[in-house]
Coordinates of C-alpha atoms and ligand atoms in Angstrom, one line a residue:
M111 CA 153.1 -12.4 -6.1
S112 CA 150.5 -9.4 -5.3
E113 CA 151.3 -5.9 -5.1
V114 CA 150.3 -6.2 -1.3
Q115 CA 152.9 -8.7 -0.8
S116 CA 155.7 -7.2 -2.7
V117 CA 155.1 -3.9 -0.7
H118 CA 155.3 -6.1 2.7
I119 CA 158.6 -7.6 1.5
V120 CA 159.8 -4.1 0.7
R121 CA 159.2 -3.0 4.0
A122 CA 160.0 -6.1 6.0
F123 CA 163.7 -6.1 4.3
F124 CA 165.9 -3.8 2.9
Y125 CA 169.4 -3.4 1.7
A126 CA 172.4 -2.6 3.9
T127 CA 176.3 -2.3 3.3
V128 CA 177.8 -5.5 4.0
V129 CA 180.4 -4.9 6.7
A130 CA 181.8 -8.0 7.5
V131 CA 181.3 -11.5 6.5
A132 CA 181.3 -14.8 8.8
S133 CA 184.7 -16.0 8.4
V134 CA 188.0 -15.3 6.6
A135 CA 187.4 -18.5 4.6
Q136 CA 184.2 -17.2 3.1
G137 CA 185.3 -13.6 3.3
P138 CA 186.2 -11.8 -0.1
D139 CA 186.0 -8.1 -0.2
P140 CA 182.5 -7.3 1.4
A141 CA 182.8 -3.5 -0.1
K142 CA 181.8 -5.1 -3.4
V143 CA 178.3 -5.8 -2.3
P144 CA 175.7 -3.7 -3.6
T145 CA 173.4 -1.4 -1.6
G146 CA 170.2 0.3 -2.0
P147 CA 166.6 -0.2 -1.4
S148 CA 165.0 -3.4 -1.7
P149 CA 163.8 -4.1 -5.3
E150 CA 160.5 -5.5 -6.2
L151 CA 160.6 -9.3 -7.0
P152 CA 159.5 -10.5 -10.1
N153 CA 156.3 -12.7 -10.2
P154 CA 156.6 -16.1 -11.3
L155 CA 152.9 -16.3 -12.2
V156 CA 153.5 -13.5 -14.9
C157 CA 154.7 -14.9 -18.2
A158 CA 157.6 -13.0 -20.2
D159 CA 154.8 -11.8 -22.6
G160 CA 153.0 -10.2 -19.6
S161 CA 150.0 -12.7 -19.5
R162 CA 149.0 -14.0 -16.1
V163 CA 148.9 -17.8 -15.3
E164 CA 145.5 -18.5 -13.7
T165 CA 145.2 -22.3 -14.6
R166 CA 147.2 -25.5 -14.3
A167 CA 147.9 -25.9 -18.1
A168 CA 148.9 -22.1 -18.1
W169 CA 151.4 -23.0 -15.5
Q170 CA 152.9 -26.0 -17.4
E171 CA 153.9 -23.5 -20.1
R172 CA 155.2 -20.8 -17.7
R173 CA 157.0 -23.7 -15.8
G174 CA 159.0 -24.5 -18.9
E175 CA 159.7 -20.7 -19.7
I176 CA 161.1 -20.3 -16.1
A177 CA 163.2 -23.4 -16.1
E178 CA 164.8 -22.0 -19.5
L179 CA 165.5 -18.9 -18.1
L180 CA 167.1 -20.3 -15.1
L181 CA 169.4 -22.9 -17.2
S182 CA 170.3 -20.0 -19.6
V183 CA 171.3 -17.5 -17.2
E184 CA 172.1 -19.1 -13.9
Y185 CA 173.1 -22.8 -14.1
G186 CA 173.6 -23.8 -17.6
H187 CA 171.7 -26.8 -19.7
M188 CA 172.3 -30.4 -19.1
P189 CA 172.2 -33.3 -21.3
P190 CA 169.1 -35.5 -21.2
A191 CA 169.1 -39.0 -19.3
P192 CA 171.7 -41.0 -20.8
G193 CA 169.6 -44.2 -21.1
N194 CA 172.7 -46.4 -21.1
L195 CA 173.2 -46.7 -17.5
R196 CA 175.4 -49.5 -16.4
V197 CA 175.8 -50.8 -12.8
E198 CA 179.4 -52.3 -12.1
D199 CA 181.5 -53.4 -9.3
S200 CA 178.8 -54.1 -7.1
S201 CA 179.4 -55.2 -3.7
S202 CA 177.5 -55.9 -0.6
T203 CA 178.4 -55.6 3.0
L204 CA 176.6 -56.2 6.5
V205 CA 176.7 -52.9 8.7
L206 CA 175.1 -51.4 11.7
D207 CA 175.5 -55.0 13.4
G208 CA 173.7 -56.6 10.6
A209 CA 170.7 -54.6 10.7
A210 CA 171.4 -52.9 7.1
E211 CA 173.2 -54.1 4.0
L212 CA 175.6 -51.6 2.5
R213 CA 175.4 -51.9 -1.2
R214 CA 177.9 -50.2 -3.3
A215 CA 178.5 -49.9 -7.2
T216 CA 179.8 -47.5 -9.8
V217 CA 177.3 -46.5 -12.2
S218 CA 178.6 -45.8 -15.9
M219 CA 176.7 -43.8 -18.5
G220 CA 176.8 -41.4 -21.6
P221 CA 179.1 -41.4 -24.4
E222 CA 181.0 -44.8 -24.4
N223 CA 179.9 -45.1 -20.9
K224 CA 182.7 -43.0 -19.9
A225 CA 180.5 -40.8 -17.3
S226 CA 181.0 -42.8 -13.9
M227 CA 180.1 -42.3 -10.5
R228 CA 180.2 -44.2 -7.4
V229 CA 177.0 -44.9 -5.3
A230 CA 175.6 -46.6 -2.4
C231 CA 172.8 -47.7 -0.6
Y232 CA 172.0 -48.8 2.9
L233 CA 169.0 -51.2 3.1
P234 CA 167.3 -53.0 5.8
S235 CA 168.8 -56.3 5.8
G236 CA 166.8 -59.1 4.4
G237 CA 163.8 -56.7 3.8
K238 CA 161.8 -56.8 0.4
G239 CA 160.4 -53.2 0.6
P240 CA 159.5 -51.4 -1.4
Y241 CA 161.0 -48.5 0.7
P242 CA 161.3 -44.8 0.3
V243 CA 164.6 -43.4 0.0
V244 CA 166.6 -40.6 1.4
L245 CA 169.0 -39.6 -1.3
A246 CA 171.9 -37.2 -0.4
L247 CA 174.5 -35.6 -2.9
E248 CA 177.4 -37.5 -0.9
P249 CA 179.7 -40.4 -0.7
V250 CA 177.4 -42.0 1.9
W251 CA 179.6 -44.9 2.5
E252 CA 181.8 -42.7 4.5
E253 CA 182.2 -43.6 8.3
H254 CA 180.7 -40.3 9.6
L255 CA 177.4 -40.9 7.8
L256 CA 176.7 -43.8 9.5
P257 CA 174.8 -42.5 12.3
V258 CA 172.7 -40.7 9.4
A259 CA 172.3 -44.0 7.7
K260 CA 171.2 -45.6 10.9
K261 CA 168.4 -42.5 11.7
C262 CA 167.1 -43.0 7.9
L263 CA 166.8 -46.8 8.3
D264 CA 165.0 -46.5 11.8
A265 CA 162.5 -44.4 10.2
G266 CA 161.7 -47.0 7.5
N267 CA 163.7 -45.6 4.4
I268 CA 166.9 -46.6 2.4
F269 CA 169.7 -44.2 2.8
A270 CA 171.7 -43.6 -0.5
G271 CA 174.1 -41.5 -2.3
Y272 CA 176.8 -40.8 -4.7
E273 CA 180.2 -39.1 -5.1
R274 CA 179.3 -36.0 -7.1
H275 CA 182.8 -35.2 -7.4
D276 CA 183.4 -38.2 -9.6
L277 CA 181.1 -36.2 -12.4
D278 CA 182.8 -32.9 -11.7
R279 CA 185.5 -31.9 -9.0
D280 CA 184.5 -28.7 -7.2
D281 CA 186.9 -26.6 -9.0
A282 CA 187.1 -24.5 -12.3
D283 CA 188.5 -26.9 -14.4
R284 CA 186.4 -28.1 -17.2
S285 CA 188.9 -30.6 -18.9
D286 CA 188.0 -33.2 -16.4
G287 CA 184.8 -35.2 -15.2
V288 CA 181.9 -35.0 -17.6
H289 CA 182.6 -31.7 -19.3
P290 CA 184.6 -33.1 -22.1
L291 CA 182.0 -35.8 -22.6
Y292 CA 179.3 -33.2 -23.5
P293 CA 180.8 -30.5 -25.3
E294 CA 177.7 -29.2 -26.7
Y295 CA 176.6 -28.5 -23.1
D296 CA 177.0 -25.4 -21.0
W297 CA 176.4 -26.7 -17.7
A298 CA 178.4 -25.3 -14.8
S299 CA 179.2 -27.5 -11.7
L300 CA 175.8 -27.0 -9.7
A301 CA 174.0 -28.5 -12.9
V302 CA 176.4 -31.3 -13.1
W303 CA 175.9 -32.2 -9.7
A304 CA 172.1 -31.9 -10.0
W305 CA 172.3 -34.1 -13.1
G306 CA 174.1 -36.9 -11.0
A307 CA 171.2 -37.0 -8.4
M308 CA 168.9 -37.6 -11.6
R309 CA 171.0 -40.2 -12.8
M310 CA 171.1 -41.4 -9.2
V311 CA 167.4 -41.8 -9.6
D312 CA 167.5 -43.5 -12.9
Y313 CA 170.1 -45.9 -10.8
L314 CA 167.5 -46.5 -7.8
A315 CA 164.8 -47.3 -9.9
T316 CA 166.6 -50.4 -10.9
Q317 CA 166.7 -51.5 -7.5
P318 CA 163.9 -53.8 -6.5
E319 CA 163.8 -52.7 -3.0
V320 CA 163.3 -49.0 -4.1
D321 CA 160.0 -47.4 -4.0
A322 CA 160.8 -45.0 -6.8
A323 CA 157.6 -42.9 -6.2
R324 CA 159.0 -42.1 -2.8
I325 CA 162.4 -40.5 -3.3
V326 CA 163.4 -37.6 -0.9
L327 CA 166.5 -35.6 -2.2
T328 CA 168.7 -33.7 0.3
G329 CA 172.0 -32.0 0.1
H330 CA 173.9 -29.5 2.4
S331 CA 174.9 -25.9 1.5
R332 CA 176.8 -26.2 -2.3
A333 CA 175.3 -29.6 -2.3
G334 CA 171.7 -28.0 -1.0
K335 CA 171.9 -25.9 -3.9
A336 CA 172.2 -28.6 -6.5
A337 CA 169.7 -30.5 -4.8
L338 CA 166.9 -27.7 -5.1
L339 CA 167.9 -27.5 -8.8
A340 CA 167.5 -31.5 -9.4
G341 CA 164.5 -31.2 -7.3
A342 CA 162.9 -28.3 -9.5
L343 CA 163.6 -30.0 -12.7
D344 CA 163.1 -33.9 -12.1
E345 CA 159.5 -34.6 -11.3
R346 CA 160.3 -38.1 -10.2
I347 CA 161.8 -36.5 -7.1
A348 CA 158.9 -36.5 -4.4
V349 CA 160.5 -34.5 -1.7
T350 CA 163.3 -32.0 -2.0
V351 CA 165.1 -30.8 1.1
P352 CA 167.6 -27.9 0.6
H353 CA 169.6 -27.7 3.7
A354 CA 171.5 -24.2 4.2
S355 CA 171.5 -23.8 0.6
G356 CA 171.9 -19.9 0.5
A357 CA 172.9 -17.9 -2.7
G358 CA 172.3 -20.0 -5.8
G359 CA 170.1 -22.2 -3.6
A360 CA 166.8 -21.4 -1.6
G361 CA 168.3 -17.9 -0.7
S362 CA 167.6 -14.7 -2.3
Y363 CA 169.8 -12.6 -4.7
L364 CA 167.5 -9.5 -4.1
I365 CA 166.7 -9.9 -0.4
V366 CA 170.1 -9.4 1.2
E367 CA 171.0 -7.9 4.7
R368 CA 174.3 -7.4 6.0
G369 CA 176.5 -10.4 6.2
V370 CA 174.8 -12.3 3.4
E371 CA 176.5 -14.1 0.6
T372 CA 175.4 -12.1 -2.4
L373 CA 175.4 -12.8 -6.2
A374 CA 178.6 -10.5 -6.7
L375 CA 180.4 -12.2 -4.0
I376 CA 179.5 -16.0 -5.0
T377 CA 180.4 -15.3 -8.4
E378 CA 183.7 -13.7 -7.9
P379 CA 186.5 -15.1 -10.2
A380 CA 188.4 -16.4 -7.2
R381 CA 185.6 -18.0 -5.5
F382 CA 182.6 -20.0 -7.0
H383 CA 181.9 -18.6 -10.3
Y384 CA 182.3 -22.0 -12.1
W385 CA 179.4 -23.2 -10.1
F386 CA 177.1 -21.0 -12.1
H387 CA 176.6 -20.0 -15.9
P388 CA 179.0 -17.1 -16.8
R389 CA 176.1 -15.0 -17.5
L390 CA 175.1 -14.9 -13.8
A391 CA 178.3 -13.0 -13.0
E392 CA 177.3 -10.2 -15.3
F393 CA 174.5 -9.1 -12.8
A394 CA 177.0 -8.8 -10.0
G395 CA 176.1 -5.2 -8.8
K396 CA 173.1 -5.0 -11.2
E397 CA 171.1 -7.6 -9.2
K398 CA 168.0 -5.4 -9.8
E399 CA 168.2 -6.1 -13.4
L400 CA 167.8 -9.8 -12.9
P401 CA 164.7 -11.3 -14.4
F402 CA 164.2 -13.9 -11.5
D403 CA 165.0 -14.5 -8.1
Q404 CA 165.3 -18.1 -6.4
H405 CA 161.4 -18.2 -5.6
Y406 CA 161.2 -19.2 -9.3
L407 CA 163.5 -22.2 -8.6
R408 CA 161.4 -23.0 -5.3
A409 CA 158.1 -22.6 -7.5
L410 CA 159.5 -25.2 -10.2
V411 CA 159.1 -28.0 -7.4
A412 CA 155.3 -27.3 -7.1
P413 CA 153.1 -29.3 -6.7
R414 CA 155.8 -31.6 -5.3
A415 CA 157.0 -31.2 -1.7
L416 CA 159.9 -28.8 -0.8
L417 CA 161.4 -27.9 2.7
S418 CA 164.3 -25.8 3.0
I419 CA 166.0 -26.0 6.5
D420 CA 168.1 -23.1 7.7
G421 CA 170.1 -21.9 10.6
L422 CA 168.9 -18.6 12.1
E423 CA 172.5 -17.5 12.7
D424 CA 173.8 -18.8 9.4
Q425 CA 173.5 -15.1 8.1
W426 CA 175.8 -16.1 5.3
A427 CA 173.3 -18.4 3.7
N428 CA 170.7 -15.7 3.9
P429 CA 167.9 -16.9 6.2
K430 CA 165.6 -13.9 5.7
G431 CA 166.1 -14.0 2.1
T432 CA 165.3 -17.6 2.2
D433 CA 162.2 -17.0 4.2
A434 CA 161.2 -14.3 1.5
M435 CA 161.6 -16.8 -1.5
Y436 CA 159.5 -19.3 0.6
R437 CA 156.7 -16.9 0.9
T438 CA 156.8 -15.7 -2.9
A439 CA 156.9 -19.1 -4.2
Q440 CA 153.7 -19.7 -2.2
P441 CA 151.3 -18.4 -4.9
V442 CA 152.5 -21.1 -7.5
F443 CA 151.9 -24.0 -4.9
D444 CA 148.5 -22.5 -4.1
L445 CA 147.4 -22.2 -7.8
L446 CA 148.5 -26.1 -8.0
G447 CA 146.2 -27.1 -4.9
A448 CA 149.7 -27.9 -3.0
E449 CA 149.3 -25.3 -0.4
E450 CA 151.2 -27.2 2.6
M451 CA 153.9 -28.9 0.2
N452 CA 156.0 -25.5 0.3
A453 CA 157.7 -25.4 3.7
A454 CA 160.6 -23.7 5.6
Y455 CA 162.0 -24.4 8.8
F456 CA 164.4 -22.2 10.7
R457 CA 166.3 -23.1 13.8
P458 CA 168.4 -21.8 16.1
G459 CA 172.2 -22.2 15.2
G460 CA 174.4 -21.9 12.2
H461 CA 176.0 -23.6 9.2
D462 CA 176.0 -27.3 10.3
T463 CA 173.7 -30.2 9.9
T464 CA 172.5 -31.5 13.1
M465 CA 170.8 -34.7 14.0
E466 CA 167.9 -32.6 14.7
D467 CA 167.9 -31.3 11.1
W468 CA 167.5 -35.1 10.1
D469 CA 164.7 -35.4 12.4
V470 CA 163.0 -32.8 10.9
L471 CA 163.6 -34.1 7.4
L472 CA 162.6 -37.5 8.3
E473 CA 159.2 -36.3 9.7
F474 CA 158.3 -33.9 6.8
A475 CA 159.0 -36.8 4.6
N476 CA 157.0 -39.2 6.5
H477 CA 154.1 -36.8 6.4
V478 CA 154.2 -36.0 2.8
L479 CA 154.5 -39.6 1.6
N480 CA 152.7 -41.4 4.3
G481 CA 150.4 -39.1 6.0
A482 CA 152.2 -39.2 9.3
P483 CA 151.9 -36.5 11.7
Q484 CA 153.9 -33.2 11.5
T485 CA 154.8 -31.6 14.9
H486 CA 157.6 -29.2 13.7
D487 CA 156.4 -25.8 12.5
L488 CA 157.6 -25.4 9.1
Q489 CA 155.9 -22.0 8.1
G490 CA 159.0 -19.9 8.0
L491 CA 159.9 -17.1 10.2
R492 CA 157.4 -15.3 12.0
R493 CA 156.7 -11.8 11.5
Ligands
GTR66 C1 180.7 -21.4 1.2 C2 179.8 -20.7 0.2 C3 178.6 -21.1 0.3 C4 178.3 -22.5 0.6 C5 179.3 -23.2 1.6 C6 179.3 -24.5 1.5 O1 182.0 -20.9 1.2 O2 180.1 -19.2 0.1 O3 177.9 -20.4 -0.8 O4 178.3 -23.0 -0.3 O5 180.3 -22.7 1.1 O6 179.1 -25.4 0.7 O7 179.6 -25.1 2.7

């Protein structure tokens, strides 16, 4: 990021005392949120040794440096691909009046094949493909996702997903799920769920109807954070779409206005500290000392495609801070000749996933993967 850009951001945003959060469910002590002038954002194109990244080759090295920084401070390290993936208990049912096959299975892997998760795909029935896949970090076989499955299939995709809680339940307990299987890894829950998405890509590549070069990964809120992490690390994922991902996802830790979930709030012991590496909480109240912000995570996706989708009234998920991350990751996409692969969509409304959001995702995916026209404005907030 140039100095002009950072000055622009400093002017455009400022820290404010947080007086209230959106709801009691979200609402630990807002008084703990740091206040003060907006800090300068670190530049993803400047290496730890101060050298500037000016070539694609130099970016490859810097990319590794950034990934290691984020894993060691924010998410924890995950094991490599287990390589012993086994598909068990497959079943197939016709759904959507026979228009689709719902294929379900359990995938087991890792030490003694003890890591396992339930997976599923909706496929156009009788079709051969290969089709692109919209992959969600959700148990997509659940009834309420059927309309989404239909929408994805109508747009020419397979719709797939997995039960991330089979790998790690959403609590601080590290004695179950995959943690005891990999004691040498310091991964926290978001990293485990992201690893599950990568294993899902392993699984999808074994399915003959799947076009593994056209995988679109998405998740909402906490699953959006994990989706962005997986998309940042796994270059097999062609399109990454974090939805309402906020703190720890596409939202900034350093650009936080009133009502936003901050680093201090999300890492509170009674809240979601276990989503993150314990080192992150050490920056609570000292965010200005963070050696990164979430534009670093965004930048790791380049030159592949990335679209964040957020509600303008979803203040807790930090729309303005997300816009700042979108803008400050852009120089990395530019350097790699992927100017249009970095996109951000803000729509009226709050923290929910609407059918229109799925339309926006599907249109973007179709544009990136198949060259279809793009009608929505995906250039973030207008100033
Ligand atoms: C909230 C949390 C957010 C977001 C959300 C969700 O309570 O503060 O970071 O993850 O949950 O997942 O719906």
